[in-house]
Amino acid sequence: MIDLRLLREDPDRVRASQRARGEDVALVDSLLSADERRRSSGVRFDELRAEQKQLGKLIPKASGDEKAELLKKASQLAADVKAADAERDAAAAETQELLAKLGNLVHPDVPIGGEEDFVTLETHGEIRDFAAEGFEPKDHLELGNLIGAIDVERGAKVSGSRFYFLTGVGALLEFALVNAAIAQATAAGFTPMLTPALVRPESMAGTGYLGQDADGVYFLEKDNLYLVGTSEVAIASYHRDEILDADQLPLRYAGFSPCFRREAGSHGKDTRGIFRVHQFDKVEMFSFVDPADSQAEHRRLLEWEKQWLTSLELPFRVIDVASGDLGSSAARKFDCEAWIPTQGKYRELTSTSDCGEFQSRRLSIRVRDGKQVKPLATLNGTLCAVPRTIVALLENHQQADGSVRVPEILRPYLGGREVLEPVAK
């Protein structure tokens, strides 16, 4: 959530941010009104309590009619205090409810608009000319079948649409990707973590995933637990309700977990293969830093993502995501999109978001710097979302005979294998 003081001091900035997101601008005025009621009712409560305490000192000293009058006044005052307390609590609850609906403040450099209004910042790698090489590229599902790596038919039989099995070299390829990604993250100073896939509602809400993204998460009502869509949720909550020392920062974690997404609203999109699925594994980078360092850390996370995709020898571009496509927690987001030959376009493989103080305020994570205690900044960045990375690898590194060349970085994790060969049926 944002700082209420900022809202009071510069409401136009918050209105502009809501407008840029395509969100309800009237929410700002409703929140200002609720906050004013919260503050005024708090003052009223304090005044009445002070009067009540003062009256309590006079009653023992009084007698006769004077004492009776004071007791009558005390009774009325007690009712007024109770009413003021209820009014203060109601206004505070409304303020928090409205504040939780407000998205993070959009960074001033973010391009304004919807999903297609991103700005391309850089492009890396060469897009292969398959026609010049003399063959038509196969899509990842056909290649996955040829090399015995992917089975979506049995995935659908067992669990339904958008589920799959990784088999044989497909399973080995996942392990190779995860190990290589963790190795890179560890070398960069990240602490590797295996994180819970089930979290409490306060953890999910604290990271901002129960707002506009609520339809996309799985909820286990009987247990009052959510299945995470990313290990960001668990890692962000790792230090919930803690005060960290400034000399501990930056804290960087690389989490591995299964991820679950309902993909609500994606009917008809990416129905073939394993690009958009309900369950997948992912290595996620997460940083806790001083707010003054958040923009620099954001660029560092992007550089680590670029290093990873370059090591996989994938052609990709970096985009500055437009304001209407940010998600409620992010002030700014960069996506790395890999070229998918059979789709003839770039598709998102990694994403990194600067959330500033938004999540730490909701999760009550603070940093002590001398005598000052303040919220810190949180940032997240995908390092390897396994199925999409496999899609990009198979299609970009395929050969005319249906085999797939293995990038050098993965070979040590695949027993030195240089090529994934078609299997006999």
CSV table of N, CA, C and O in Angstrom, one decimal, residues 129-169:
chain,number,residue,atom,x,y,z
A,129,ASP,N,16.8,-17.6,-39.8
A,129,ASP,CA,16.1,-17.6,-41.0
A,129,ASP,C,16.0,-19.1,-41.4
A,129,ASP,O,16.8,-19.6,-42.1
A,130,PHE,N,14.9,-19.7,-41.0
A,130,PHE,CA,14.7,-21.1,-41.3
A,130,PHE,C,14.6,-21.4,-42.8
A,130,PHE,O,15.0,-22.5,-43.3
A,131,ALA,N,13.9,-20.5,-43.5
A,131,ALA,CA,13.8,-20.7,-44.9
A,131,ALA,C,15.1,-20.8,-45.6
A,131,ALA,O,15.4,-21.6,-46.5
A,132,ALA,N,16.0,-19.9,-45.2
A,132,ALA,CA,17.4,-19.9,-45.7
A,132,ALA,C,18.1,-21.2,-45.4
A,132,ALA,O,19.0,-21.6,-46.1
A,133,GLU,N,17.7,-21.8,-44.3
A,133,GLU,CA,18.4,-23.1,-43.9
A,133,GLU,C,17.7,-24.2,-44.5
A,133,GLU,O,18.2,-25.4,-44.4
A,134,GLY,N,16.6,-24.0,-45.2
A,134,GLY,CA,16.0,-25.0,-46.0
A,134,GLY,C,15.0,-25.9,-45.4
A,134,GLY,O,14.6,-27.0,-45.9
A,135,PHE,N,14.4,-25.5,-44.2
A,135,PHE,CA,13.3,-26.3,-43.6
A,135,PHE,C,12.4,-25.4,-42.9
A,135,PHE,O,12.7,-24.3,-42.5
A,136,GLU,N,11.1,-25.9,-42.7
A,136,GLU,CA,10.1,-25.2,-41.9
A,136,GLU,C,10.2,-25.6,-40.5
A,136,GLU,O,10.2,-26.8,-40.1
A,137,PRO,N,10.3,-24.6,-39.6
A,137,PRO,CA,10.4,-24.9,-38.1
A,137,PRO,C,9.2,-25.6,-37.6
A,137,PRO,O,8.0,-25.3,-37.9
A,138,LYS,N,9.4,-26.6,-36.7
A,138,LYS,CA,8.3,-27.3,-36.0
A,138,LYS,C,8.0,-26.5,-34.7
A,138,LYS,O,8.9,-25.9,-34.2
A,139,ASP,N,6.8,-26.6,-34.2
A,139,ASP,CA,6.5,-26.0,-33.0
A,139,ASP,C,7.0,-26.9,-31.8
A,139,ASP,O,7.4,-28.1,-32.0
A,140,HIS,N,7.0,-26.3,-30.6
A,140,HIS,CA,7.6,-27.0,-29.5
A,140,HIS,C,6.9,-28.3,-29.1
A,140,HIS,O,7.5,-29.3,-28.6
A,141,LEU,N,5.6,-28.4,-29.4
A,141,LEU,CA,4.9,-29.6,-29.0
A,141,LEU,C,5.3,-30.7,-30.0
A,141,LEU,O,5.5,-31.9,-29.5
A,142,GLU,N,5.4,-30.4,-31.3
A,142,GLU,CA,5.8,-31.5,-32.2
A,142,GLU,C,7.2,-31.9,-31.9
A,142,GLU,O,7.5,-33.1,-31.9
A,143,LEU,N,8.1,-31.0,-31.6
A,143,LEU,CA,9.5,-31.3,-31.2
A,143,LEU,C,9.5,-32.1,-29.9
A,143,LEU,O,10.2,-33.1,-29.8
A,144,GLY,N,8.7,-31.7,-29.0
A,144,GLY,CA,8.6,-32.4,-27.7
A,144,GLY,C,8.2,-33.8,-27.8
A,144,GLY,O,8.7,-34.7,-27.1
A,145,ASN,N,7.3,-34.1,-28.8
A,145,ASN,CA,6.8,-35.4,-29.1
A,145,ASN,C,7.9,-36.2,-29.7
A,145,ASN,O,8.2,-37.4,-29.4
A,146,LEU,N,8.6,-35.6,-30.6
A,146,LEU,CA,9.7,-36.3,-31.4
A,146,LEU,C,10.8,-36.8,-30.5
A,146,LEU,O,11.3,-37.9,-30.6
A,147,ILE,N,11.2,-35.9,-29.5
A,147,ILE,CA,12.3,-36.3,-28.7
A,147,ILE,C,11.9,-36.9,-27.3
A,147,ILE,O,12.7,-37.2,-26.5
A,148,GLY,N,10.6,-37.2,-27.2
A,148,GLY,CA,10.0,-37.9,-26.0
A,148,GLY,C,10.1,-37.0,-24.8
A,148,GLY,O,10.4,-37.5,-23.7
A,149,ALA,N,9.8,-35.7,-24.9
A,149,ALA,CA,10.0,-34.8,-23.8
A,149,ALA,C,8.7,-34.3,-23.2
A,149,ALA,O,8.6,-33.9,-22.0
A,150,ILE,N,7.6,-34.2,-24.0
A,150,ILE,CA,6.4,-33.6,-23.5
A,150,ILE,C,5.2,-34.5,-23.9
A,150,ILE,O,5.1,-35.0,-25.0
A,151,ASP,N,4.3,-34.6,-22.9
A,151,ASP,CA,3.1,-35.4,-23.2
A,151,ASP,C,1.9,-34.7,-22.6
A,151,ASP,O,1.6,-34.7,-21.4
A,152,VAL,N,1.2,-33.9,-23.5
A,152,VAL,CA,0.0,-33.1,-23.0
A,152,VAL,C,-1.3,-34.0,-23.1
A,152,VAL,O,-2.2,-33.7,-22.3
A,153,GLU,N,-1.3,-35.0,-23.9
A,153,GLU,CA,-2.5,-35.8,-24.0
A,153,GLU,C,-2.8,-36.5,-22.7
A,153,GLU,O,-3.9,-36.5,-22.2
A,154,ARG,N,-1.7,-37.1,-22.1
A,154,ARG,CA,-1.9,-37.8,-20.8
A,154,ARG,C,-2.0,-36.8,-19.7
A,154,ARG,O,-2.7,-37.1,-18.7
A,155,GLY,N,-1.4,-35.7,-19.9
A,155,GLY,CA,-1.6,-34.6,-18.9
A,155,GLY,C,-3.1,-34.2,-18.8
A,155,GLY,O,-3.6,-34.1,-17.7
A,156,ALA,N,-3.7,-34.1,-19.9
A,156,ALA,CA,-5.2,-33.8,-20.0
A,156,ALA,C,-6.0,-34.9,-19.4
A,156,ALA,O,-7.0,-34.7,-18.7
A,157,LYS,N,-5.6,-36.1,-19.7
A,157,LYS,CA,-6.3,-37.3,-19.2
A,157,LYS,C,-6.3,-37.4,-17.7
A,157,LYS,O,-7.3,-37.6,-17.1
A,158,VAL,N,-5.2,-37.1,-17.2
A,158,VAL,CA,-5.0,-37.2,-15.7
A,158,VAL,C,-5.6,-36.0,-14.9
A,158,VAL,O,-6.2,-36.1,-13.9
A,159,SER,N,-5.4,-34.8,-15.5
A,159,SER,CA,-5.7,-33.6,-14.7
A,159,SER,C,-6.6,-32.6,-15.4
A,159,SER,O,-7.1,-31.7,-14.8
A,160,GLY,N,-6.7,-32.7,-16.8
A,160,GLY,CA,-7.5,-31.7,-17.5
A,160,GLY,C,-6.7,-30.9,-18.4
A,160,GLY,O,-5.5,-31.0,-18.5
A,161,SER,N,-7.3,-29.9,-19.1
A,161,SER,CA,-6.6,-29.1,-20.0
A,161,SER,C,-5.6,-28.2,-19.3
A,161,SER,O,-5.7,-27.9,-18.1
A,162,ARG,N,-4.5,-27.9,-20.0
A,162,ARG,CA,-3.4,-27.0,-19.6
A,162,ARG,C,-2.6,-27.7,-18.5
A,162,ARG,O,-1.9,-27.1,-17.7
A,163,PHE,N,-2.6,-29.1,-18.5
A,163,PHE,CA,-1.7,-29.8,-17.6
A,163,PHE,C,-0.9,-30.7,-18.6
A,163,PHE,O,-1.3,-31.0,-19.7
A,164,TYR,N,0.3,-31.2,-18.1
A,164,TYR,CA,1.2,-31.9,-19.0
A,164,TYR,C,2.2,-32.8,-18.2
A,164,TYR,O,2.3,-32.6,-17.0
A,165,PHE,N,2.8,-33.7,-18.8
A,165,PHE,CA,3.9,-34.4,-18.3
A,165,PHE,C,5.2,-34.0,-19.0
A,165,PHE,O,5.2,-33.8,-20.2
A,166,LEU,N,6.3,-33.8,-18.3
A,166,LEU,CA,7.6,-33.7,-18.9
A,166,LEU,C,8.2,-35.1,-18.7
A,166,LEU,O,8.3,-35.6,-17.6
A,167,THR,N,8.6,-35.8,-19.8
A,167,THR,CA,9.1,-37.1,-19.7
A,167,THR,C,10.5,-37.2,-20.3
A,167,THR,O,10.9,-36.4,-21.2
A,168,GLY,N,11.3,-38.2,-19.9
A,168,GLY,CA,12.6,-38.5,-20.4
A,168,GLY,C,13.5,-37.2,-20.4
A,168,GLY,O,13.7,-36.6,-19.4
A,169,VAL,N,13.9,-36.8,-21.6
A,169,VAL,CA,14.8,-35.7,-21.7
A,169,VAL,C,14.1,-34.4,-21.3
A,169,VAL,O,14.7,-33.4,-20.9
